[in-house]
mmCIF file of C-alpha atoms in Angstrom:
data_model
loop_
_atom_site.group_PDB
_atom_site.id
_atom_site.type_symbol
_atom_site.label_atom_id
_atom_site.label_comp_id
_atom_site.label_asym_id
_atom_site.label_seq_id
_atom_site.Cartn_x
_atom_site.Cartn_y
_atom_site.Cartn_z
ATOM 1 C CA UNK A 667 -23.654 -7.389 -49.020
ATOM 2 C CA UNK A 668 -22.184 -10.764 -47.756
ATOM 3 C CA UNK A 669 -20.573 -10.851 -44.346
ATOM 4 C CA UNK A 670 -17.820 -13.712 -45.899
ATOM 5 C CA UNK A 671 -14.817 -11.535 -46.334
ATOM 6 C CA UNK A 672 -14.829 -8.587 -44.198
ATOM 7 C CA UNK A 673 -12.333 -6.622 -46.353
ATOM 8 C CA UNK A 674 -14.689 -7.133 -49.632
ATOM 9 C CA UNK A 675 -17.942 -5.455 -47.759
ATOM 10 C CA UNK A 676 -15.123 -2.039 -47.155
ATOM 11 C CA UNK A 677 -13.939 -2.418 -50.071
ATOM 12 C CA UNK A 678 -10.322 -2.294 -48.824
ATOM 13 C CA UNK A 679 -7.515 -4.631 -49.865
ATOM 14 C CA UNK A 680 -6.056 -7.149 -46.721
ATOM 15 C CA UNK A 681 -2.811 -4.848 -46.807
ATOM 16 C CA UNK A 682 -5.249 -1.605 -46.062
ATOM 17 C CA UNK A 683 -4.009 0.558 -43.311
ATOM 18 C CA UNK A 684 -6.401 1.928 -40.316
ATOM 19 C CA UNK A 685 -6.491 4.949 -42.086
ATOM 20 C CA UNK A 686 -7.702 3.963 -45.294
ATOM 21 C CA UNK A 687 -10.139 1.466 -43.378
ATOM 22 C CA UNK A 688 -11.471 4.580 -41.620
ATOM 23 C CA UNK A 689 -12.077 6.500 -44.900
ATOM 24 C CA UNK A 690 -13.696 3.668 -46.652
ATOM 25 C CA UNK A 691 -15.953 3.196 -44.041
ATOM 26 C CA UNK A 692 -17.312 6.465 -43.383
ATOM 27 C CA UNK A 693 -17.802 7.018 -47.379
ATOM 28 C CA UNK A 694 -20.054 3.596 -47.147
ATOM 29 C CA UNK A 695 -21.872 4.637 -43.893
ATOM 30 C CA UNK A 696 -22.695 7.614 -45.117
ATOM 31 C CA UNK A 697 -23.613 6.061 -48.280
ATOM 32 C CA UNK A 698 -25.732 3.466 -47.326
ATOM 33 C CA UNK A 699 -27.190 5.073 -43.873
ATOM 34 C CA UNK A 700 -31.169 4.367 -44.195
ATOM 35 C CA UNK A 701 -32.157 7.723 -43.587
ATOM 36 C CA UNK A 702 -30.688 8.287 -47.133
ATOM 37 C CA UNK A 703 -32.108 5.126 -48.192
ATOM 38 C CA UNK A 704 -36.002 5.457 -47.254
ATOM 39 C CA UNK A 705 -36.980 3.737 -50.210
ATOM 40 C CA UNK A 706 -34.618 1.088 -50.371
ATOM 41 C CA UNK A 707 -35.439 -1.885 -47.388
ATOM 42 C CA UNK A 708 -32.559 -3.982 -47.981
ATOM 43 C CA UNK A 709 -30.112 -0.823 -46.864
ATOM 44 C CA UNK A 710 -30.119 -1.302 -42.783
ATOM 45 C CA UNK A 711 -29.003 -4.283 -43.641
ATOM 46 C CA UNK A 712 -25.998 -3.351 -45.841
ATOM 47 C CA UNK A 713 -25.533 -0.341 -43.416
ATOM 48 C CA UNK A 714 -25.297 -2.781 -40.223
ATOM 49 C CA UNK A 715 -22.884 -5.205 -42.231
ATOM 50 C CA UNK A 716 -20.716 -2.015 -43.371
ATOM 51 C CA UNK A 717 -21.028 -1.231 -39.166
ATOM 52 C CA UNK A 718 -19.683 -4.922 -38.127
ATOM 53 C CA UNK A 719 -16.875 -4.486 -40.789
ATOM 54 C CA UNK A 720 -15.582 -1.826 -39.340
ATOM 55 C CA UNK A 721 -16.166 -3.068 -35.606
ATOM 56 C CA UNK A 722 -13.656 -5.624 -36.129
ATOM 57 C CA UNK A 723 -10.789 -4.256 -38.677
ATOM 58 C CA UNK A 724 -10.153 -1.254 -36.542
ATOM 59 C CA UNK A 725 -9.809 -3.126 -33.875
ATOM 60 C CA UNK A 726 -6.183 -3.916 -34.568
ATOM 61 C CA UNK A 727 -6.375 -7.676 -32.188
ATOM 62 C CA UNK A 728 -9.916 -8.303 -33.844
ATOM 63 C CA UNK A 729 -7.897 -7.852 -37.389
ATOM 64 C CA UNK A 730 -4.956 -10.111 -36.306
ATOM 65 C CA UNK A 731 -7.546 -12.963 -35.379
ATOM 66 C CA UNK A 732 -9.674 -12.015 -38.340
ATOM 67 C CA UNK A 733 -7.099 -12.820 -40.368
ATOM 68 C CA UNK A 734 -5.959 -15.816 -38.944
ATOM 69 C CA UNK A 735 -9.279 -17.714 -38.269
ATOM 70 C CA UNK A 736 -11.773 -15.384 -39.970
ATOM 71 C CA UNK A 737 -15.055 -14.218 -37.910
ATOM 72 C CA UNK A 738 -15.215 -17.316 -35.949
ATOM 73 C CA UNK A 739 -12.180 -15.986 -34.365
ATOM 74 C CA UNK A 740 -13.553 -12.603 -33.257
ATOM 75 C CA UNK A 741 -16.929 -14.517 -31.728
ATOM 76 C CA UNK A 742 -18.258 -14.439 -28.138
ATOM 77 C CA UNK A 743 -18.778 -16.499 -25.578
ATOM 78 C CA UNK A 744 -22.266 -16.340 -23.565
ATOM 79 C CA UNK A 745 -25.214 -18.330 -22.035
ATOM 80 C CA UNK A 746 -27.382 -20.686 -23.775
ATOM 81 C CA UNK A 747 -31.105 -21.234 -23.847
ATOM 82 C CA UNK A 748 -30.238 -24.162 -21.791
ATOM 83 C CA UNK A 749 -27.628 -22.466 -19.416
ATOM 84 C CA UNK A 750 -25.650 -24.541 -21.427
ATOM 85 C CA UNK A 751 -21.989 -21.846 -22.110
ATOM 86 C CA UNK A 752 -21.820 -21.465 -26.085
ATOM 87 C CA UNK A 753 -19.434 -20.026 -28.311
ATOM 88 C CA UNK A 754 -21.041 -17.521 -31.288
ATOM 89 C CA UNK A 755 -19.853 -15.795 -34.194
ATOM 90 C CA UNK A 756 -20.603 -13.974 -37.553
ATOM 91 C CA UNK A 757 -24.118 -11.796 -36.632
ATOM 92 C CA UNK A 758 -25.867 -14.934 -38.196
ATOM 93 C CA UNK A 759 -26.839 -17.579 -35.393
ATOM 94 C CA UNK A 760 -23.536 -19.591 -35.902
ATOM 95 C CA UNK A 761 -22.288 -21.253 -32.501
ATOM 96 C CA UNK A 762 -21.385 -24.316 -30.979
ATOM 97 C CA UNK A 763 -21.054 -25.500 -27.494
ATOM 98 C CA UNK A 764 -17.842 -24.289 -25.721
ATOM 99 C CA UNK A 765 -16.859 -27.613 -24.138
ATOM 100 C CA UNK A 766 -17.144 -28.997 -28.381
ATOM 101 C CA UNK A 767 -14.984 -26.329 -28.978
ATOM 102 C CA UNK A 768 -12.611 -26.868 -26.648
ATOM 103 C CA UNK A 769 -12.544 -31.100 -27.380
ATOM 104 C CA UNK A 770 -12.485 -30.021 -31.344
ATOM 105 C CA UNK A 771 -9.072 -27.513 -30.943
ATOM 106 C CA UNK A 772 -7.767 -30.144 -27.964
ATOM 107 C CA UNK A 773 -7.846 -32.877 -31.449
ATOM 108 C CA UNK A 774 -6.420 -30.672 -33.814
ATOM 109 C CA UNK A 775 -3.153 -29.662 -31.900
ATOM 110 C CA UNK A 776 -2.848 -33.420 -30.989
ATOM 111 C CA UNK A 777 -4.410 -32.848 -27.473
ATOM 112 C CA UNK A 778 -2.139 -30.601 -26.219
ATOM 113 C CA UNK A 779 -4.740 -27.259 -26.328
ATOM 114 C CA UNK A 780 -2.492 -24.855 -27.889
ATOM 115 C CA UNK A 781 -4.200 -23.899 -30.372
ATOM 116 C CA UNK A 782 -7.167 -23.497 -28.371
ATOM 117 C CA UNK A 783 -5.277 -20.992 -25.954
ATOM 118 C CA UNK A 784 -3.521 -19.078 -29.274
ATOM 119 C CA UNK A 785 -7.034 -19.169 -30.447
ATOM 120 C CA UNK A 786 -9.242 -17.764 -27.248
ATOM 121 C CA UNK A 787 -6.504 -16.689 -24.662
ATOM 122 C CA UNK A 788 -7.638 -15.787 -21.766
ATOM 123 C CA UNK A 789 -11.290 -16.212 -22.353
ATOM 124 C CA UNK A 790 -10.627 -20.300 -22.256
ATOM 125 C CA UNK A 791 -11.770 -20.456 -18.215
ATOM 126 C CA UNK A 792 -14.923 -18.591 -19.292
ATOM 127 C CA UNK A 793 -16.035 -21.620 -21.453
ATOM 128 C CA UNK A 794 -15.903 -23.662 -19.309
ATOM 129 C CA UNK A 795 -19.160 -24.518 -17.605
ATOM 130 C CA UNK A 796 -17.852 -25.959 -14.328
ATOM 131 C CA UNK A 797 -15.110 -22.978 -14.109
ATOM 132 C CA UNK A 798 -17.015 -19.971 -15.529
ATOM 133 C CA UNK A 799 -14.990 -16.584 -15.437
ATOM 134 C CA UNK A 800 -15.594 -13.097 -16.492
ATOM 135 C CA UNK A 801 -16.046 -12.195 -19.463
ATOM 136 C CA UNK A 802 -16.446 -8.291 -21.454
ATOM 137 C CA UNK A 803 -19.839 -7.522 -22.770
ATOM 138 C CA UNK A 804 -20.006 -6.657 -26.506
ATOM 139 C CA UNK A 805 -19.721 -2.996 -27.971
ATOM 140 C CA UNK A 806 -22.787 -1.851 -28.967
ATOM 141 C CA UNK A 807 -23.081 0.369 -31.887
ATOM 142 C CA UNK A 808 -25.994 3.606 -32.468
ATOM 143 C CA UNK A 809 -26.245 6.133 -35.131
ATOM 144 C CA UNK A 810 -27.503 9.380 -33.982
ATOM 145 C CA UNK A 811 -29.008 12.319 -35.774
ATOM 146 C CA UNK A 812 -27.375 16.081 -35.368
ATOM 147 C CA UNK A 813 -28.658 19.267 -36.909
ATOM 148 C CA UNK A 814 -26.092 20.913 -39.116
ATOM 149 C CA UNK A 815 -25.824 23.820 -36.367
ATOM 150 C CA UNK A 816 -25.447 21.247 -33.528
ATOM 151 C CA UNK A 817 -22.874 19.295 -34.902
ATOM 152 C CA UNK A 818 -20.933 22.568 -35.390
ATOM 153 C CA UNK A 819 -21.604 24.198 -32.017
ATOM 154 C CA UNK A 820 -22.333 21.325 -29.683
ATOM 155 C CA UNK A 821 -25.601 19.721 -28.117
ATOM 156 C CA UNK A 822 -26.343 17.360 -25.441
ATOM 157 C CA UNK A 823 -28.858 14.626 -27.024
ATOM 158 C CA UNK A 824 -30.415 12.044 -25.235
ATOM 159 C CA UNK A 825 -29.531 8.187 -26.044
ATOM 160 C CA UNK A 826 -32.937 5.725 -25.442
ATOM 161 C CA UNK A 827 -30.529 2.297 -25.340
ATOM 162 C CA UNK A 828 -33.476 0.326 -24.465
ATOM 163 C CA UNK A 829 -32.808 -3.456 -24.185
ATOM 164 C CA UNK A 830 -29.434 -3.234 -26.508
ATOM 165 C CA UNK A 831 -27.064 -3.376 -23.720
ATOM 166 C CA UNK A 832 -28.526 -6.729 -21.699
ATOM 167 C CA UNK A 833 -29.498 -4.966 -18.790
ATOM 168 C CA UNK A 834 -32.479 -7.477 -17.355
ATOM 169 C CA UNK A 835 -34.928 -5.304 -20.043
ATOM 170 C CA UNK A 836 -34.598 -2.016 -17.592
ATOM 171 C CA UNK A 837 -34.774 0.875 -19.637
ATOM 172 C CA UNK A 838 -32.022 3.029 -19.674
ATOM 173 C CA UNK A 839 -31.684 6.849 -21.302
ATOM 174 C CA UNK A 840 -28.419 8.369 -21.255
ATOM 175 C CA UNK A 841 -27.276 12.447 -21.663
ATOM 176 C CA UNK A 842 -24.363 12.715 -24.306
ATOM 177 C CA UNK A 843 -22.410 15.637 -24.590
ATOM 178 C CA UNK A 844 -21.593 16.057 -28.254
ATOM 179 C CA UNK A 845 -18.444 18.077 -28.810
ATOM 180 C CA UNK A 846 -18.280 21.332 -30.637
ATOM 181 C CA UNK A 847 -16.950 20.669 -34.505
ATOM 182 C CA UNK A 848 -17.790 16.880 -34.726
ATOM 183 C CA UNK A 849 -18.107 15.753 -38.059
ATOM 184 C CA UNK A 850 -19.903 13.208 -40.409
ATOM 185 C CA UNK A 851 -19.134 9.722 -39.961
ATOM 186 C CA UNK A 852 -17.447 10.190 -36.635
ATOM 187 C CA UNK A 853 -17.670 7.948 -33.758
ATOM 188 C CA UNK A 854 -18.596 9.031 -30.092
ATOM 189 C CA UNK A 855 -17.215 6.375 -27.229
ATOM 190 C CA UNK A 856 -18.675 5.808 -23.943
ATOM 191 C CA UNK A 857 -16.968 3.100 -22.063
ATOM 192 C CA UNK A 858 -18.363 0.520 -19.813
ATOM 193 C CA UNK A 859 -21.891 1.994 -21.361
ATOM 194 C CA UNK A 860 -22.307 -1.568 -23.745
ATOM 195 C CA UNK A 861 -23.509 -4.772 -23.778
ATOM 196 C CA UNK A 862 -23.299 -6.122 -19.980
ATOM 197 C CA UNK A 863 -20.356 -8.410 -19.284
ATOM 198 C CA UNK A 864 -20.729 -12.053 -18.443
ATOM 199 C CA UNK A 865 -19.800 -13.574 -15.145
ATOM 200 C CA UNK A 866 -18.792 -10.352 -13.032
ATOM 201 C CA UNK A 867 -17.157 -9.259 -16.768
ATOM 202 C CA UNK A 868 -16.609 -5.402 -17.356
ATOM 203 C CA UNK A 869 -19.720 -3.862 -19.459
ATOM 204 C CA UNK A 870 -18.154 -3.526 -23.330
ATOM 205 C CA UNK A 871 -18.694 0.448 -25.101
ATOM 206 C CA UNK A 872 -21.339 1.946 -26.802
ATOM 207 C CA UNK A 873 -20.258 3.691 -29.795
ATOM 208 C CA UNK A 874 -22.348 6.450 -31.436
ATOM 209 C CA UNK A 875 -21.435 6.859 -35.353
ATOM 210 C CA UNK A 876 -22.551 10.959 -35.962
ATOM 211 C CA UNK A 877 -24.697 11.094 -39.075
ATOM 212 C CA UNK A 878 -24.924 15.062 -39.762
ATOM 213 C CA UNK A 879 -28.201 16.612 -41.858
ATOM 214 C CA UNK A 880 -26.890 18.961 -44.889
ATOM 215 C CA UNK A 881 -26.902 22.466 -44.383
ATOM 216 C CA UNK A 882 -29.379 24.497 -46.819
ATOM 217 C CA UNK A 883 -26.806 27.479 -47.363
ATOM 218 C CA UNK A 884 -23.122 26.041 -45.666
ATOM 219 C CA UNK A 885 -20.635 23.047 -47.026
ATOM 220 C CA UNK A 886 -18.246 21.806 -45.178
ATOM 221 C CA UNK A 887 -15.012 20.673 -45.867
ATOM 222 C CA UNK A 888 -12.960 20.019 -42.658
ATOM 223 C CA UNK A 889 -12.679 23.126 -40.141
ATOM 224 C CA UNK A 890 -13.245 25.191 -43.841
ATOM 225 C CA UNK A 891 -17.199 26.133 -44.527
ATOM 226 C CA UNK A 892 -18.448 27.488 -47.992
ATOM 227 C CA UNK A 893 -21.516 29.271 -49.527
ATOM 228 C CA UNK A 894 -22.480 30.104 -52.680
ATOM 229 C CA UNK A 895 -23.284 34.133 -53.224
ATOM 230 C CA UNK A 896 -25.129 34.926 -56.030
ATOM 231 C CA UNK A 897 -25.051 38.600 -57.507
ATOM 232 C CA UNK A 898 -26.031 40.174 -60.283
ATOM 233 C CA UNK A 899 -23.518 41.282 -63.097
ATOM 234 C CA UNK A 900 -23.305 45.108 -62.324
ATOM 235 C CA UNK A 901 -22.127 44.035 -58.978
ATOM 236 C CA UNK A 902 -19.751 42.102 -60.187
ATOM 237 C CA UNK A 903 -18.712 44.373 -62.995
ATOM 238 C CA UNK A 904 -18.921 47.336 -61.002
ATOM 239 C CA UNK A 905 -17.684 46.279 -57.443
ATOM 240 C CA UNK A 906 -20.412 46.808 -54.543
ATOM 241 C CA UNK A 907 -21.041 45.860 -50.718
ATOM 242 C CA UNK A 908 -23.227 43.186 -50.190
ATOM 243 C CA UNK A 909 -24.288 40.848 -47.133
ATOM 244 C CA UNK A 910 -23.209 37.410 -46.537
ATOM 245 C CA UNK A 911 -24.403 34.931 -44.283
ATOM 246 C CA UNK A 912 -21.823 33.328 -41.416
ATOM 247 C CA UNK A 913 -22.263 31.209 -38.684
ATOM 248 C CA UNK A 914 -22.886 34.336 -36.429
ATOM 249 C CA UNK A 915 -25.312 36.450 -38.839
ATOM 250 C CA UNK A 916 -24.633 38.167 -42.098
ATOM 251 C CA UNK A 917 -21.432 40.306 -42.565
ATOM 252 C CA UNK A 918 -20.958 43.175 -45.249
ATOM 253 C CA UNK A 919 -18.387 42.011 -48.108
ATOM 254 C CA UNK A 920 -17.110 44.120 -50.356
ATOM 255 C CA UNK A 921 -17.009 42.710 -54.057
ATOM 256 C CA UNK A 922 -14.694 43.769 -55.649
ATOM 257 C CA UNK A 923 -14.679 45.400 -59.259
ATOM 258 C CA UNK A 924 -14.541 43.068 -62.395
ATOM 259 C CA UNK A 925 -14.486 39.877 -60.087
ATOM 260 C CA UNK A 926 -15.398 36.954 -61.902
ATOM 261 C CA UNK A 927 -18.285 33.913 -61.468
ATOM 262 C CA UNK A 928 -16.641 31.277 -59.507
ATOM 263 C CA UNK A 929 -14.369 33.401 -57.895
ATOM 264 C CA UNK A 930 -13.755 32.625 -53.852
ATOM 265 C CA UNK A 931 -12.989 35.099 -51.615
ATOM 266 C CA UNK A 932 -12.190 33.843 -48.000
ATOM 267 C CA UNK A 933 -13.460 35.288 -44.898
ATOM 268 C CA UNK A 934 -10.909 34.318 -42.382
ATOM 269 C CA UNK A 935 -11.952 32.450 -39.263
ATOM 270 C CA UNK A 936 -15.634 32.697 -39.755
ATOM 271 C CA UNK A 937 -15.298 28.728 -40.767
ATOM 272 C CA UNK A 938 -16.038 25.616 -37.918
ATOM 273 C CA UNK A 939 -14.858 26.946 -34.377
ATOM 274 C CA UNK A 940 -11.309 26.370 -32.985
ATOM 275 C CA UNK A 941 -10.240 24.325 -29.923
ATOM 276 C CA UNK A 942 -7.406 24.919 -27.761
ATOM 277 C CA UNK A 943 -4.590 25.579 -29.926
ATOM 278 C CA UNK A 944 -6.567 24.835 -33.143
ATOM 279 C CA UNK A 945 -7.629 27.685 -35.048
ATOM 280 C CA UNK A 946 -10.730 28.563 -36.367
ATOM 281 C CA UNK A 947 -11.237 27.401 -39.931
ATOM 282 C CA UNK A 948 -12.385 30.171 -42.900
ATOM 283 C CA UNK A 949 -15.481 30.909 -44.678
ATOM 284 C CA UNK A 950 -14.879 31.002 -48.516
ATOM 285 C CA UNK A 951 -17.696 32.697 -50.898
ATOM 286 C CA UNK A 952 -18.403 31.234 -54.068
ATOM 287 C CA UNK A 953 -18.994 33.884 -56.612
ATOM 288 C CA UNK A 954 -22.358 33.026 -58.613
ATOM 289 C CA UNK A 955 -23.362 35.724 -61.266
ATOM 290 C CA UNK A 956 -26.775 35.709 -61.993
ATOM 291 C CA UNK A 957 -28.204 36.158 -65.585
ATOM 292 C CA UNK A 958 -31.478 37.388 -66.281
ATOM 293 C CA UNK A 959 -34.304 35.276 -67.722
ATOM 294 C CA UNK A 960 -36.658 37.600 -69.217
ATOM 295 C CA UNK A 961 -35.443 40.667 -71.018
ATOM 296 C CA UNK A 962 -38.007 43.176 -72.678
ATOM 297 C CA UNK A 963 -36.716 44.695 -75.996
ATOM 298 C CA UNK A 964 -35.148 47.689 -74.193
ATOM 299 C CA UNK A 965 -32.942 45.567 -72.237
ATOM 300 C CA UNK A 966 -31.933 43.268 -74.822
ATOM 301 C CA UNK A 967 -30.370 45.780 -76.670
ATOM 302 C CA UNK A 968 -28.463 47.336 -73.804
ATOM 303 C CA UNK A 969 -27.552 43.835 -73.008
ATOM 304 C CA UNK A 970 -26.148 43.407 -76.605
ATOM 305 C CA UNK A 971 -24.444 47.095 -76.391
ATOM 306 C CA UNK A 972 -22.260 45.507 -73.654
ATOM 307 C CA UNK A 973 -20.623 43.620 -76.008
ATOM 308 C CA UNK A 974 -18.794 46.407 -77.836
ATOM 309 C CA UNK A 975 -16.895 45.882 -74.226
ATOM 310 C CA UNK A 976 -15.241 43.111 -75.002
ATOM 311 C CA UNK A 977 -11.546 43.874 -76.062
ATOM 312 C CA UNK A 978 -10.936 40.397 -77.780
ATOM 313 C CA UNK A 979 -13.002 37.305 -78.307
ATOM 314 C CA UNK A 980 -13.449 35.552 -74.331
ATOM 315 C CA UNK A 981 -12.830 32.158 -76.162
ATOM 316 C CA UNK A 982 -9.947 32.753 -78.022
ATOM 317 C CA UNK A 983 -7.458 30.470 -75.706
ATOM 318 C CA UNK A 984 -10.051 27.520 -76.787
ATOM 319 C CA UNK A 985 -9.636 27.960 -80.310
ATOM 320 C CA UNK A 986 -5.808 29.481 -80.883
ATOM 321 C CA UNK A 987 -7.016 32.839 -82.280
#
């Protein structure tokens, strides 16, 4: 997945609007997140270029100078191996020295600068060496791991960030609150909690992308949960009571009589947990009727006397009759 054109790695047309940038990239992180991937090496890669895609086209300023000078334009400027101040871009290495920079823009808009200020703004003072100025530290971007049940009710986890945000190698662990209902794909920010800033510079974020662990029994479709209920076809023939599973332990349904396979019957509120003035979502129950695999001769033949049953043919909308 090549880092050239921003737009092509989401998948998104230039014209795409931050929603439709947000959808595409939580269909691709989820996608191509390497816990789904354990057999596949290349996908951290394709997973951190999907990341850096979306770092910079939400960012509605990042876009606006993505567009105009591509990544170069959304770069940083920092401290060289030499002490040296350097301007870097793209993920891949690319940089050049700041004072270059400066000379190179200086030429093209005839020595005026301009384009150099249009280009940089305020960060121009920070390039230069002799007049250093602050400068924000980078966002820095983690994926964390919830249990179905945590993401739904809430947790506190634990973030290692290690040497990530440029703090002189000191190890630093931090206590996140995760908030009740968060779902897939959704991002967590903690300001000032990034990359250290350069020359007295505000820290820059850390952002958290939530990657949620199916559920064995639930799906969930926003604040709406489902679950699939098999029962056998007296039950459904006949009606009966039978228990269903919730967030909050099993509740008695009643099914009723001559309900059908694939019918859902809703179980209001028992869904993802309100908030303030947003309701609780629903639980809906998937009818599955379950058919018998091995039938002794006795029960075929009450099996086939069920037939008689039958008032018309059950296919005869397929086939006119």
């Amino acid at each position: 997945m090549s880092r050239r054109d921003l737009y092509e790695v989401l998948g998104v047309s230039r014209t795409a609007t931050p929603e439709e940038i947000k959808r595409a990239y939580r269909k691709l992180a989820k996608q191509h997140h390497p816990d789904q991937n354990r057999n596949d090496p290349s996908a951290e890669k394709r997973f951190k270029d999907i990341q850096h895609a979306y770092s910079i086209l939400k960012d509605k300023d990042k876009r606006n100078r993505y567009d105009q000078f591509g990544e170069v334009g959304v770069g940083d400027f920092r401290t060289g191996s030499t002490g040296e101040r350097v301007y870097s871009w793209g993920g891949g290495g690319q940089q050049i020295n700041a004072e270059d920079l400066e000379d190179l823009f200086r030429g093209i808009g005839g020595g005026g600068g301009s384009i150099f200020e249009q280009f940089f703004g305020g960060k121009r003072r920070a390039a230069r060496a002799d007049r250093p100025g602050p400068v924000r530290g980078k966002d820095v971007h983690r994926t964390i791991n919830l249990a179905f049940e945590d993401a739904i009710r809430g947790t506190s986890v634990e973030i290692d960030v290690g040497d990530q945000v440029g703090r002189g190698g000191r190890r630093e662990t931090l206590k996140v609150k995760i908030p009740a209902g968060i779902g897939e794909g959704q991002q967590i920010r903690l300001r000032g909690k990034g990359a250290s800033g350069i020359n007295g510079g505000p820290a820059g974020d850390l952002l958290l992308t939530c990657n949620v662990r199916p559920h064995r029994v639930f799906r969930r479709t926003g604040r709406d949960l489902y679950v699939d209920l098999p029962v056998t076809f007296p039950e459904a023939a006949l009606g009966a009571k039978v228990d269903v599973p919730t967030l909050d332990g099993a509740v008695t349904m009643t099914i009723a009589a001559g309900t059908a396979g694939g019918s859902k019957l809703r179980l209001k509120g028992r869904g993802i947990p309100g908030k303030g003035t947003t309701p609780n979502g629903d639980l809906y129950v998937v009818i599955r009727i379950v058919v018998p695999q091995a039938l002794n001769a006795e029960h075929a033949e009450m099996v086939r006397s069920l037939q008689e049953i039958y008032a018309k043919d059950v296919r005869a909308d397929l086939t006119g009759g």
